[in-house]
Amino acid sequence: MKLSQIGIFLCLLFTKPAIAGTSNLPVKDEPYVVPVSVKYTLSPKWKDVRFKKIVADGDNSLFILTDAGLFRDFPGEIISKDLRYASLADKSPVDISIQEGTGYLYYLYPDRFLTNKHAGTICGYLPENRFTHMAVNANDDVLLTGEEGAVLYNRSTKVRKLNIPPGEFVRLYVSDHRFWYLSSTGIYWLNGDKWTNVYSGNNLTAIAFFSDKIAVGTTDGYCVIDRSGNTVEPKNNKLPVPAITHMLVVRGTCWFATDEGAFVKQPERFDYYASKRWLDQDKIVDMAADTDGNLYFLTPTGLNKVEFIRETLAGKAEFLQDNLRKYHLRYGFSSASRLTDPGDPTTMRLDDSDNDGLWTSFYLGSQAFRYAVTKEEKSREYVWESFEPYERLLSIHPVTGFSGRTFERTGYIAGDTIPWRPAPDQDWWWKGTTSTDEFVGYMFVTSVIDRFVAQTPEEKRRVADYFDAIMTHIITNDYYFIDYDGKPTLWGRWNPEYVNSFATTQFDRRLNSTLTIAGLQLAYRLTQKEIYKTEAFRMMQEHGYLDNMKIPMNNIRFTFGFQHQGITMGEDWNHSDDEMAFLTYWVLYNYAFNDTLKQEYAEMIRDHWKIEKPERNALWNLLAYGTSGDIDLESTIWYLRGFPKDCNRYPVRNSHRKDLEFLPKDPHTNFREQTTTELIPKIERPMNRHNNNEFLIDGGSGAHYRLTGDEFLLPYWMARYLNVIQ
């Protein structure tokens, strides 16, 4: 990316796109700029080296000052010692510098300075070990400083000895042909042979130059002055991390480095780069930028690049889909992965999950919508491939119509073993205790296959028989999932006695009623069995399920004193309920018995969508748009563009940030646990599935855990199907 494209990146990725209302539909899938992380590899023989300083020359070559000599970049994002010049290979520079204007690399050794440009003719011999820092301006002036003083070299004039300004030395800078000296208490520029003070302060740590201004960093924020020292912008310490160590201006955009990551100033906010997603460690010792506008962050142990690339949503979808199919399919289930050795990507394992059926519904659903859009036979093939494990969940055990959570070969179970039972086939085990989450997955995949994929009478019957078996089990067993032990599972419960035991202030009452009616409607449409229609209206009329479904979301609040089998409920918000509700809304609305119900459903969906808007979830927006007709278009595009292709679940932390406005943690006034007034971008938050609170700002399962990417694929292909993007 060119320097001028930084502005495009700022506008398109992290700020709200200039899109409002459905009159702008469809949104054209124009290329946009996104940051991606590139971590350089250090040869194992240099594993103990410590990095000190980085520069990028005019050819975008990277040079790193270390305690073991000069290192540089090599093809393949590799860092190793620079051995190109035999005469310098065994020497260790004291400092390195890039000449202003030319981008030429200069070296400072204990007894000389030199450059290999100009045919190697520039070389100045020095009293040994006197100078430790160097800067070179566009006039070929070379400034050297040390504890005992400074000297100025020039090709056409004699050496001039200089004093050094007072205060603890911080760094030398060059700007507009001038040399600048930063101490902990002042900023000075070299005027002839004298240092002129332009600014005095305390705990100064860094400066960065705009065209006519200087940003001044401290241990507690920064301010902006003009070149005469007058304050242009007062000190701002509402930053992600106020203790600044380095600053850099890239085409008018100011970047900051700290001991807790880096951040960049934008018109409305600061974007924060920290955690293993971006850095091998958060302590940054130096940073540099190349001529394409990419940033390089040097830590004591590694080099990390933030590269700005142009991509499209279609390109991201293709990448994530290919990655999922290569690395995340387990018997047809879409499975998150873990590394048995966290540092080795070749040790990837796919483990069983309690919610294999639910998580796979996102992938299968994405391929169903993809087929609806493209008619590509491969996507249809992928749907049937992942439908097979759903069918096997019904047949792998002897409990008629009961769907297990998951299955695995004997002896290879990764999770807890208590709910597992051997299958009649001795090579396999299956897991029971199936919940409402799984039931929602069964409903959703059934509906999208029926609507978009099943074409022949045989295919239609295959899907109908699958869901008919599940719903027959539920009705026959008084609206419970009955497990292998003959008892209802903990959460597979839709019986009126259970559902109506919840207060009207608890979402479970509304949710379980909605799941029940949606399932009965779907089963009726697929089979035309009158029992499903009769039961649905009986539940709505005799047991109040329709009224339950229409309980206003504003009525849901902290409810004390309710327990289910020893589990306290109603005192916090479970964001899995949002996930279950919105997936179910698609089925509920599109399989409604009549238009009157459909209109009532649209109103209840709209009511829930309004509560969800602050979380800016693209999938909830699109599921609402495909039913009630409501959408926050800006947030939908913002989510899709900001979703990272790197799906590792890095641990991240944002609760220390001073630039965020936090809300009180009060279950009565902030029941849905919104931590900040504004949602920060997804690449700054923990990488979670849709069942987590989007306002979680700390957390993460670890870099050795990786999601599948279908968290993006389903909303992307829904957006294509609904003509939100093209």
XYZ file of C-alpha atoms in Angstrom:
726
model
C 0.000 0.000 0.000
C 1.261 3.473 -0.866
C 1.531 6.104 1.825
C -1.435 7.950 0.400
C -3.570 4.841 0.870
C -3.314 5.072 4.649
C -6.258 7.450 4.501
C -8.306 4.889 2.593
C -7.509 2.310 5.240
C -8.561 4.658 8.025
C -11.836 5.596 6.406
C -12.978 2.205 5.160
C -11.949 -0.232 7.833
C -12.256 1.264 11.270
C -14.616 4.183 10.863
C -18.231 3.763 9.886
C -18.635 3.574 6.104
C -20.652 6.346 4.523
C -23.606 4.053 3.924
C -27.020 4.726 5.376
C -30.379 3.119 4.754
C -31.446 0.425 2.338
C -31.622 2.913 -0.518
C -27.896 2.291 -0.927
C -28.395 -1.424 -1.531
C -26.694 -3.338 -2.905
C -23.260 -2.254 -1.714
C -20.672 -2.931 -4.383
C -17.822 -5.119 -3.164
C -15.084 -2.597 -3.847
C -11.510 -3.390 -2.750
C -10.707 -1.962 0.661
C -7.514 -1.763 2.679
C -6.942 -3.923 5.747
C -4.013 -4.499 8.089
C -2.563 -7.993 8.336
C 0.086 -9.287 10.675
C 3.388 -10.666 9.406
C 5.821 -12.108 11.928
C 9.411 -12.544 10.840
C 11.275 -15.753 11.605
C 14.627 -15.657 13.361
C 17.095 -18.467 12.717
C 17.324 -20.770 15.783
C 21.080 -20.145 16.040
C 20.287 -16.535 16.891
C 17.518 -17.330 19.369
C 19.236 -15.418 22.190
C 19.875 -12.224 20.220
C 18.336 -9.000 21.518
C 17.029 -6.366 19.118
C 17.678 -2.660 19.703
C 16.796 -0.526 16.665
C 15.248 -0.881 13.217
C 15.478 1.235 10.060
C 14.037 0.822 6.575
C 16.163 2.156 3.708
C 14.977 3.644 0.432
C 14.697 0.181 -1.125
C 12.507 -1.047 1.738
C 15.302 -3.246 3.064
C 15.148 -3.634 6.824
C 18.211 -3.364 9.054
C 18.208 -4.237 12.725
C 20.773 -3.245 15.300
C 21.314 -6.084 17.780
C 23.698 -7.117 20.512
C 25.147 -9.642 18.045
C 25.798 -7.269 15.147
C 23.749 -5.994 12.230
C 20.832 -8.125 11.042
C 18.566 -7.670 8.041
C 15.546 -9.174 6.307
C 15.772 -11.976 3.762
C 13.186 -13.526 1.395
C 10.468 -15.421 3.181
C 10.215 -12.976 6.090
C 13.419 -14.285 7.646
C 15.769 -12.277 9.849
C 19.447 -13.165 10.073
C 22.863 -11.553 10.338
C 23.931 -9.326 7.433
C 26.989 -10.983 5.885
C 26.861 -9.376 2.439
C 29.953 -7.180 2.894
C 32.866 -9.332 3.997
C 34.679 -6.271 5.347
C 31.783 -5.543 7.721
C 30.471 -9.031 8.500
C 32.533 -9.434 11.670
C 31.970 -5.889 12.921
C 29.182 -4.703 15.221
C 27.777 -1.199 14.619
C 27.135 1.086 17.555
C 24.305 2.759 15.662
C 22.699 2.822 12.213
C 20.811 5.613 10.475
C 18.944 6.328 7.253
C 19.883 9.485 5.398
C 17.111 11.995 4.952
C 15.926 12.141 1.352
C 18.075 9.401 -0.205
C 17.193 6.548 2.142
C 20.835 5.475 2.212
C 22.011 3.325 5.120
C 24.831 4.700 7.286
C 26.795 2.739 9.894
C 28.443 4.025 13.075
C 31.274 1.864 14.438
C 33.414 2.538 17.526
C 36.189 4.060 15.365
C 34.427 5.313 12.196
C 31.203 5.977 10.368
C 30.582 5.020 6.750
C 28.095 4.183 4.046
C 28.398 1.713 1.186
C 26.681 4.185 -1.130
C 28.657 6.697 -3.208
C 30.983 3.799 -4.085
C 32.054 3.627 -0.448
C 33.841 7.001 -0.574
C 32.187 8.407 2.555
C 34.027 7.331 5.668
C 34.968 9.313 8.739
C 37.525 8.115 11.282
C 36.776 8.814 14.926
C 38.358 8.733 18.354
C 37.460 5.247 19.525
C 34.309 4.658 21.597
C 33.425 8.339 21.883
C 30.173 8.471 19.907
C 27.055 6.328 20.294
C 24.356 7.920 18.129
C 24.178 9.167 14.549
C 21.878 11.102 12.199
C 22.376 12.079 8.547
C 20.521 14.884 6.753
C 19.861 15.488 3.065
C 22.927 17.782 2.806
C 25.289 14.878 3.608
C 25.851 16.292 7.089
C 26.562 13.554 9.632
C 25.859 14.330 13.279
C 27.434 12.136 15.948
C 26.718 12.422 19.662
C 28.027 10.813 22.803
C 28.155 11.479 26.513
C 31.094 13.879 26.157
C 29.871 15.942 23.218
C 29.020 15.931 19.533
C 30.638 16.460 16.136
C 29.276 17.442 12.741
C 30.878 16.033 9.595
C 30.332 17.246 6.033
C 31.976 16.212 2.775
C 32.883 19.795 1.864
C 33.713 21.350 5.245
C 35.893 20.632 8.231
C 34.721 18.723 11.280
C 32.956 20.916 13.792
C 32.850 20.075 17.471
C 29.593 20.735 19.291
C 28.260 20.737 22.794
C 25.203 18.699 23.685
C 22.025 20.116 25.222
C 21.232 19.564 28.895
C 19.083 16.729 30.151
C 19.086 12.968 29.675
C 19.576 12.096 26.002
C 16.636 10.372 24.295
C 17.133 10.390 20.508
C 18.397 12.247 17.424
C 16.024 13.183 14.601
C 16.290 14.774 11.154
C 13.522 16.840 9.602
C 13.566 19.419 6.818
C 17.399 19.299 6.609
C 17.653 20.138 10.294
C 19.052 18.051 13.134
C 16.882 17.739 16.229
C 17.985 16.619 19.667
C 15.510 15.272 22.189
C 16.335 15.103 25.863
C 14.005 14.152 28.669
C 13.433 17.855 29.385
C 13.656 19.637 26.045
C 13.562 19.722 22.245
C 16.461 21.439 20.433
C 17.449 22.029 16.820
C 20.947 22.649 15.566
C 21.314 26.248 14.413
C 24.843 26.576 12.967
C 27.060 25.389 15.807
C 24.504 26.091 18.537
C 21.516 24.214 19.873
C 18.305 26.252 19.990
C 15.687 25.205 22.513
C 12.147 25.232 21.115
C 10.284 23.364 23.853
C 10.818 22.481 27.487
C 8.948 19.892 29.503
C 9.272 16.858 31.722
C 9.476 13.143 30.975
C 9.746 13.674 27.212
C 10.139 10.373 25.376
C 9.640 10.883 21.621
C 8.839 13.381 18.887
C 7.384 13.037 15.403
C 7.232 15.598 12.602
C 4.243 16.742 10.595
C 4.709 19.294 7.805
C 4.790 22.288 10.151
C 4.113 20.736 13.541
C 5.782 18.422 16.022
C 4.005 15.794 18.126
C 5.671 15.495 21.513
C 5.363 12.210 23.426
C 5.766 11.828 27.173
C 5.257 9.204 29.848
C 1.698 10.524 30.191
C 0.313 11.324 26.747
C 1.331 13.728 24.011
C 0.790 17.267 22.774
C 1.395 19.013 19.438
C 3.509 22.152 19.004
C 4.533 24.259 16.034
C 8.199 24.523 15.087
C 8.581 27.587 17.238
C 7.443 25.666 20.304
C 3.935 27.089 20.607
C 1.281 24.608 21.699
C -1.130 23.733 18.893
C -2.937 20.856 20.605
C -2.910 20.462 24.394
C -1.780 17.276 26.043
C -3.963 14.250 25.402
C -3.543 11.305 27.740
C -6.794 9.534 26.902
C -4.825 7.018 24.888
C -4.789 3.239 24.792
C -1.477 3.488 26.676
C -0.377 7.001 27.790
C 3.292 6.069 28.403
C 4.710 6.629 24.898
C 8.160 5.340 23.926
C 8.354 6.073 20.175
C 6.369 8.056 17.615
C 6.269 8.071 13.830
C 4.266 10.081 11.321
C 3.323 8.292 8.131
C 1.773 10.703 5.634
C 0.126 12.807 8.290
C -0.968 9.867 10.431
C 0.675 9.541 13.825
C 1.694 6.138 15.174
C 2.688 5.507 18.775
C 4.743 2.705 20.324
C 4.619 1.726 23.983
C 5.586 -1.100 26.312
C 2.025 -2.406 25.854
C 1.655 -2.397 22.091
C 1.174 0.262 19.416
C -1.679 2.473 18.293
C -2.479 4.924 15.531
C -4.486 8.132 15.753
C -7.560 8.406 13.588
C -10.070 11.248 13.332
C -12.560 9.592 15.700
C -10.580 7.034 17.668
C -7.296 5.209 18.212
C -6.719 1.795 16.651
C -4.772 -0.482 18.953
C -2.242 -3.109 17.878
C -1.306 -5.438 20.715
C -1.302 -9.128 21.697
C -0.011 -12.098 19.736
C -2.321 -11.167 16.872
C 0.123 -8.397 15.993
C 3.297 -8.721 18.091
C 5.480 -11.511 19.411
C 5.450 -9.508 22.653
C 3.887 -6.152 23.528
C 7.048 -4.288 24.519
C 8.160 -2.281 21.475
C 11.760 -1.054 21.386
C 11.559 0.707 18.012
C 9.437 1.082 14.903
C 9.856 2.042 11.253
C 7.775 2.419 8.088
C 8.582 1.531 4.499
C 7.705 3.535 1.407
C 4.511 1.477 0.936
C 3.189 2.611 4.304
C 3.669 -0.704 6.097
C 4.719 -0.529 9.752
C 7.478 -2.543 11.436
C 7.475 -3.023 15.196
C 10.659 -4.261 16.804
C 10.455 -5.953 20.186
C 13.409 -7.232 22.206
C 12.880 -10.659 20.655
C 11.256 -10.252 17.263
C 10.225 -8.228 14.234
C 6.542 -7.753 13.469
C 5.064 -6.195 10.367
C 1.639 -4.637 9.970
C 1.102 -4.807 6.241
C -1.716 -2.983 4.530
C -3.239 -4.963 1.695
C -6.211 -4.487 -0.591
C -8.848 -7.181 -0.492
C -12.495 -7.745 -1.293
C -15.148 -9.494 0.732
C -15.352 -12.134 -2.002
C -11.615 -12.749 -1.758
C -11.815 -13.086 2.018
C -14.714 -15.533 1.699
C -12.769 -17.654 -0.763
C -9.722 -17.702 1.519
C -11.699 -18.648 4.636
C -13.723 -21.271 2.794
C -10.605 -22.934 1.375
C -8.925 -22.786 4.769
C -11.946 -24.336 6.477
C -12.131 -27.202 4.043
C -8.402 -27.906 4.255
C -8.034 -27.758 8.019
C -11.371 -27.740 9.847
C -13.593 -30.586 8.623
C -14.003 -33.485 11.072
C -16.299 -36.187 9.674
C -18.130 -33.338 7.910
C -18.469 -31.226 11.075
C -16.977 -27.732 11.000
C -14.505 -27.931 13.888
C -12.303 -25.383 15.588
C -8.731 -26.587 15.964
C -6.017 -26.548 18.582
C -2.286 -27.022 18.413
C -0.995 -29.744 20.716
C 2.305 -27.856 20.599
C 1.327 -24.160 20.732
C 4.380 -23.091 18.755
C 4.030 -25.605 15.947
C 1.212 -25.190 13.383
C 1.821 -28.738 12.127
C 0.437 -30.166 15.400
C -3.154 -29.161 14.598
C -5.881 -31.334 16.143
C -9.629 -31.329 15.510
C -11.460 -32.220 18.700
C -15.064 -33.057 19.435
C -17.286 -30.268 20.722
C -20.550 -30.195 22.658
C -21.971 -28.008 19.900
C -20.694 -29.675 16.739
C -24.229 -29.598 15.340
C -24.709 -25.902 16.066
C -21.297 -24.725 14.837
C -21.557 -26.776 11.654
C -24.883 -25.114 10.855
C -22.977 -21.880 10.150
C -20.743 -23.586 7.584
C -23.515 -25.677 6.034
C -25.762 -22.629 5.976
C -23.094 -20.580 4.220
C -22.820 -23.189 1.474
C -26.591 -23.359 1.068
C -26.779 -19.590 0.579
C -23.736 -19.771 -1.680
C -25.546 -22.285 -3.848
C -28.637 -20.070 -3.899
C -26.469 -17.234 -5.223
C -24.007 -18.959 -7.555
C -25.589 -22.329 -8.410
C -22.094 -23.796 -8.138
C -22.474 -27.549 -7.866
C -19.519 -27.777 -5.475
C -21.345 -25.760 -2.828
C -24.336 -28.076 -3.126
C -22.007 -31.030 -2.768
C -20.510 -29.480 0.379
C -23.990 -29.106 1.903
C -24.805 -32.777 1.520
C -21.354 -33.726 2.779
C -21.949 -31.871 6.049
C -25.552 -33.042 6.335
C -24.360 -36.658 6.674
C -23.012 -36.198 10.236
C -26.379 -34.706 11.241
C -28.104 -37.819 9.968
C -25.573 -40.018 11.724
C -26.239 -38.263 15.039
C -29.710 -39.835 14.811
C -28.595 -43.316 13.802
C -25.370 -43.896 15.754
C -27.295 -44.861 18.930
C -30.501 -46.795 19.694
C -32.643 -43.896 21.054
C -35.283 -43.275 18.375
C -35.461 -39.686 17.087
C -32.909 -38.419 19.581
C -29.931 -36.607 18.112
C -26.620 -36.874 19.928
C -24.301 -33.917 20.350
C -21.362 -35.466 18.507
C -19.452 -38.688 17.914
C -15.856 -39.890 17.837
C -13.906 -43.071 17.269
C -13.415 -45.253 20.313
C -10.478 -44.161 22.444
C -10.061 -40.693 20.952
C -12.538 -38.568 22.876
C -11.060 -35.153 23.656
C -13.707 -33.722 25.959
C -15.281 -34.948 29.194
C -16.157 -38.638 29.177
C -19.178 -38.833 31.516
C -21.931 -38.060 28.937
C -20.391 -40.396 26.347
C -21.710 -43.867 25.576
C -20.480 -46.671 23.325
C -22.394 -46.988 20.074
C -23.677 -50.340 18.789
C -20.737 -50.115 16.382
C -17.864 -50.863 18.776
C -15.516 -48.549 16.876
C -17.523 -45.457 17.839
C -18.794 -43.518 20.861
C -21.487 -40.856 20.901
C -22.330 -38.030 23.275
C -25.784 -37.263 24.646
C -27.102 -34.428 26.872
C -28.233 -32.607 23.719
C -29.402 -29.032 24.279
C -31.555 -26.340 22.729
C -28.426 -24.955 21.016
C -28.133 -28.138 18.990
C -31.841 -28.193 18.216
C -31.533 -24.699 16.729
C -28.743 -25.980 14.480
C -30.945 -28.872 13.333
C -33.781 -26.501 12.494
C -31.616 -24.053 10.622
C -29.802 -26.592 8.431
C -33.070 -28.352 7.661
C -34.698 -25.120 6.545
C -31.875 -23.907 4.306
C -31.400 -27.316 2.680
C -35.131 -27.591 2.056
C -35.362 -24.083 0.654
C -32.170 -23.797 -1.388
C -30.527 -27.181 -1.977
C -32.934 -30.130 -2.039
C -34.271 -30.458 -5.598
C -35.574 -33.944 -6.251
C -38.472 -35.600 -4.390
C -35.935 -37.986 -2.871
C -33.819 -35.123 -1.529
C -36.879 -33.335 -0.172
C -37.985 -36.545 1.575
C -34.497 -37.103 2.992
C -34.540 -33.716 4.711
C -38.167 -34.095 5.838
C -37.541 -37.532 7.341
C -34.563 -36.209 9.274
C -36.437 -33.401 10.976
C -39.652 -35.389 11.305
C -37.813 -37.962 13.409
C -36.522 -35.281 15.779
C -39.877 -33.527 16.174
C -41.716 -36.827 16.627
C -39.314 -37.657 19.457
C -39.960 -34.272 21.077
C -43.767 -34.444 20.849
C -43.921 -38.117 21.875
C -41.828 -37.328 24.956
C -43.973 -34.417 26.148
C -41.685 -31.786 24.606
C -38.428 -33.042 26.053
C -35.252 -34.477 24.599
C -35.011 -37.876 26.324
C -31.438 -39.071 26.717
C -29.975 -42.588 26.853
C -30.853 -42.767 30.569
C -34.556 -42.212 29.872
C -34.506 -38.753 31.453
C -34.828 -35.272 29.911
C -31.535 -33.604 29.122
C -30.560 -30.543 31.125
C -31.472 -28.001 28.424
C -33.516 -29.937 25.837
C -36.847 -28.809 27.303
C -39.860 -27.197 25.603
C -42.615 -28.522 27.872
C -45.137 -25.818 28.965
C -44.558 -26.564 32.632
C -40.845 -25.829 32.169
C -41.207 -22.918 29.752
C -43.858 -21.100 31.764
C -41.990 -21.594 35.026
C -39.752 -18.715 33.918
C -40.805 -15.205 34.827
C -41.878 -12.908 32.009
C -38.690 -10.947 32.753
C -36.544 -13.944 31.755
C -35.657 -14.458 28.097
C -35.830 -18.269 28.385
C -39.638 -18.015 28.416
C -39.673 -16.104 25.130
C -36.858 -18.106 23.538
C -38.086 -21.626 24.270
C -41.577 -20.727 23.100
C -40.105 -19.407 19.851
C -38.005 -22.537 19.313
C -41.034 -24.756 19.848
C -43.310 -22.966 17.381
C -40.578 -22.614 14.762
C -39.857 -26.359 14.945
C -43.520 -27.302 14.644
C -44.047 -24.956 11.700
C -41.015 -26.334 9.880
C -42.063 -29.944 10.505
C -45.561 -29.213 9.191
C -44.280 -27.590 6.008
C -41.930 -30.513 5.343
C -44.323 -33.366 6.107
C -47.849 -31.874 5.956
C -48.635 -33.924 9.060
C -51.574 -32.241 10.742
C -50.284 -33.031 14.227
C -47.580 -30.405 13.894
C -50.002 -27.646 12.986
C -52.460 -28.715 15.656
C -49.745 -28.812 18.300
C -48.390 -25.427 17.308
C -51.758 -23.711 17.711
C -52.421 -25.628 20.928
C -49.132 -24.364 22.365
C -49.855 -20.810 21.270
C -53.462 -20.723 22.441
C -53.606 -23.005 25.485
C -50.134 -22.439 26.906
C -49.505 -18.842 25.874
C -46.518 -19.503 23.623
C -47.472 -16.743 21.172
C -47.783 -14.253 24.017
C -44.468 -15.492 25.399
C -42.822 -14.930 22.019
C -44.049 -11.339 21.978
C -42.699 -10.416 25.438
C -40.921 -7.075 24.777
C -37.147 -7.251 24.988
C -37.148 -4.144 27.170
C -39.027 -6.243 29.709
C -36.109 -8.690 30.022
C -34.015 -7.756 33.033
C -32.183 -8.961 36.108
C -34.418 -11.546 37.774
C -33.464 -12.886 41.177
C -34.297 -16.250 42.673
C -34.729 -18.678 39.752
C -32.789 -21.938 39.662
C -32.919 -24.894 37.313
C -31.379 -28.095 38.694
C -29.119 -26.063 40.953
C -28.098 -23.579 38.221
C -28.912 -19.920 38.906
C -30.637 -18.264 35.965
C -31.968 -14.802 35.240
C -29.221 -12.838 36.970
C -27.113 -12.281 33.857
C -27.526 -12.296 30.100
C -26.562 -15.373 28.089
C -25.490 -14.252 24.612
C -26.003 -17.789 23.330
C -29.687 -16.920 23.592
C -29.244 -14.176 20.991
C -27.571 -16.661 18.679
C -30.328 -19.240 19.112
C -33.050 -16.638 18.705
C -31.816 -15.074 15.475
C -31.098 -18.391 13.742
C -34.576 -19.491 14.781
C -36.174 -16.270 13.512
C -35.178 -17.233 9.977
C -37.152 -20.486 10.311
C -40.013 -18.952 12.285
C -40.706 -16.195 9.756
C -40.137 -18.071 6.515
C -42.237 -21.079 7.586
C -45.089 -19.158 9.227
C -48.536 -20.735 8.933
C -50.103 -17.536 7.616
C -49.429 -13.879 6.826
C -50.992 -12.674 10.073
C -48.494 -14.680 12.111
C -45.706 -13.623 9.793
C -46.453 -9.977 10.543
C -46.507 -10.644 14.282
C -43.214 -12.481 13.978
C -41.685 -9.560 12.095
C -42.570 -7.217 14.961
C -41.005 -9.453 17.613
C -37.874 -9.888 15.490
C -37.626 -6.112 15.059
C -38.007 -5.694 18.820
C -35.021 -7.997 19.444
C -32.950 -6.476 16.631
C -33.249 -3.014 18.163
C -31.721 -4.299 21.409
C -28.891 -5.965 19.465
C -27.917 -2.969 17.326
C -25.048 -1.753 19.550
C -23.239 -5.072 19.029
C -23.066 -4.408 15.265
C -23.296 -8.120 14.421
C -23.618 -8.632 10.668
C -25.392 -11.964 11.014
C -28.109 -10.619 13.297
C -28.545 -7.676 10.938
C -28.924 -9.948 7.929
C -31.244 -12.407 9.642
C -33.392 -9.438 10.640
C -33.253 -8.000 7.128
C -34.348 -11.336 5.645
C -37.354 -11.441 7.987
C -38.506 -8.150 9.497
C -36.770 -6.039 6.848
C -34.550 -4.190 9.353
C -30.824 -3.689 8.893
C -28.022 -1.512 10.185
C -26.213 -1.404 6.873
C -23.189 0.550 8.106
C -22.519 -1.972 10.853
C -23.041 -4.917 8.524
C -20.367 -3.731 6.093
C -18.135 -2.655 9.000
C -18.344 -6.156 10.497
C -17.625 -7.974 7.241
C -14.707 -5.737 6.307
C -13.237 -5.839 9.790
C -13.472 -9.606 10.259
C -9.874 -10.941 10.286
C -8.699 -13.725 8.008
C -6.475 -14.821 10.881
C -8.920 -16.693 13.116
C -6.512 -17.540 15.945
C -8.034 -16.903 19.358
C -5.222 -14.726 20.684
C -5.447 -13.548 24.297
C -6.111 -9.810 24.199
C -6.551 -7.101 26.799
C -8.242 -3.715 26.438
C -9.513 -2.982 29.939
C -6.378 -0.935 30.703
C -6.983 1.495 27.829
C -7.440 5.151 28.688
C -9.077 6.080 25.372
C -12.216 4.012 25.971
C -15.315 5.132 27.825
C -16.431 2.317 30.109
C -19.935 1.605 31.364
C -20.666 0.474 34.925
C -20.771 -3.254 35.622
C -24.222 -3.272 37.145
C -26.574 -6.233 36.449
C -29.580 -3.971 36.998
C -28.618 -1.020 34.780
C -26.333 -2.873 32.343
C -27.944 -6.292 32.180
C -26.516 -7.154 28.754
C -22.969 -6.390 29.924
C -22.031 -3.679 27.439
C -18.535 -2.762 28.612
C -17.881 0.375 26.512
C -20.033 3.081 24.983
C -18.770 2.223 21.486
C -17.822 -1.178 20.095
C -14.131 -1.466 19.213
C -13.090 -3.237 15.966
C -13.102 -7.017 15.903
C -9.348 -7.241 15.332
C -8.837 -5.589 18.730
C -11.217 -7.908 20.597
C -11.051 -11.593 21.556
C -11.825 -13.810 18.573
C -15.133 -15.400 19.580
C -18.087 -17.087 18.006
C -21.514 -15.506 17.659
C -22.602 -16.825 21.054
C -20.301 -14.423 22.897
C -20.811 -10.839 23.938
C -19.403 -8.585 21.207
C -18.463 -6.145 23.969
C -16.002 -8.580 25.550
C -12.756 -6.603 25.425
C -10.467 -8.978 27.362
C -10.017 -12.691 26.880
C -9.132 -15.234 24.242
C -8.468 -18.952 24.354
C -4.858 -18.716 23.244
C -2.993 -18.497 19.952
C -3.033 -22.302 19.733
C -6.829 -22.297 19.316
C -8.316 -21.331 15.964
C -11.873 -20.799 14.776
C -13.038 -22.059 11.404
C -14.035 -18.787 9.726
C -17.664 -19.747 9.118
C -18.459 -16.930 11.543
C -17.782 -14.767 8.475
C -18.929 -17.121 5.726
C -22.574 -17.336 6.772
C -23.214 -13.567 6.976
C -21.204 -13.005 3.788
C -23.247 -15.425 1.696
C -26.481 -14.272 3.309
C -25.531 -10.709 2.331
C -24.978 -11.905 -1.229
C -28.293 -13.783 -1.279
C -30.234 -10.840 0.144
C -28.554 -8.502 -2.367
C -26.983 -6.430 0.398
C -23.630 -6.703 -1.359
C -22.777 -7.685 -4.896
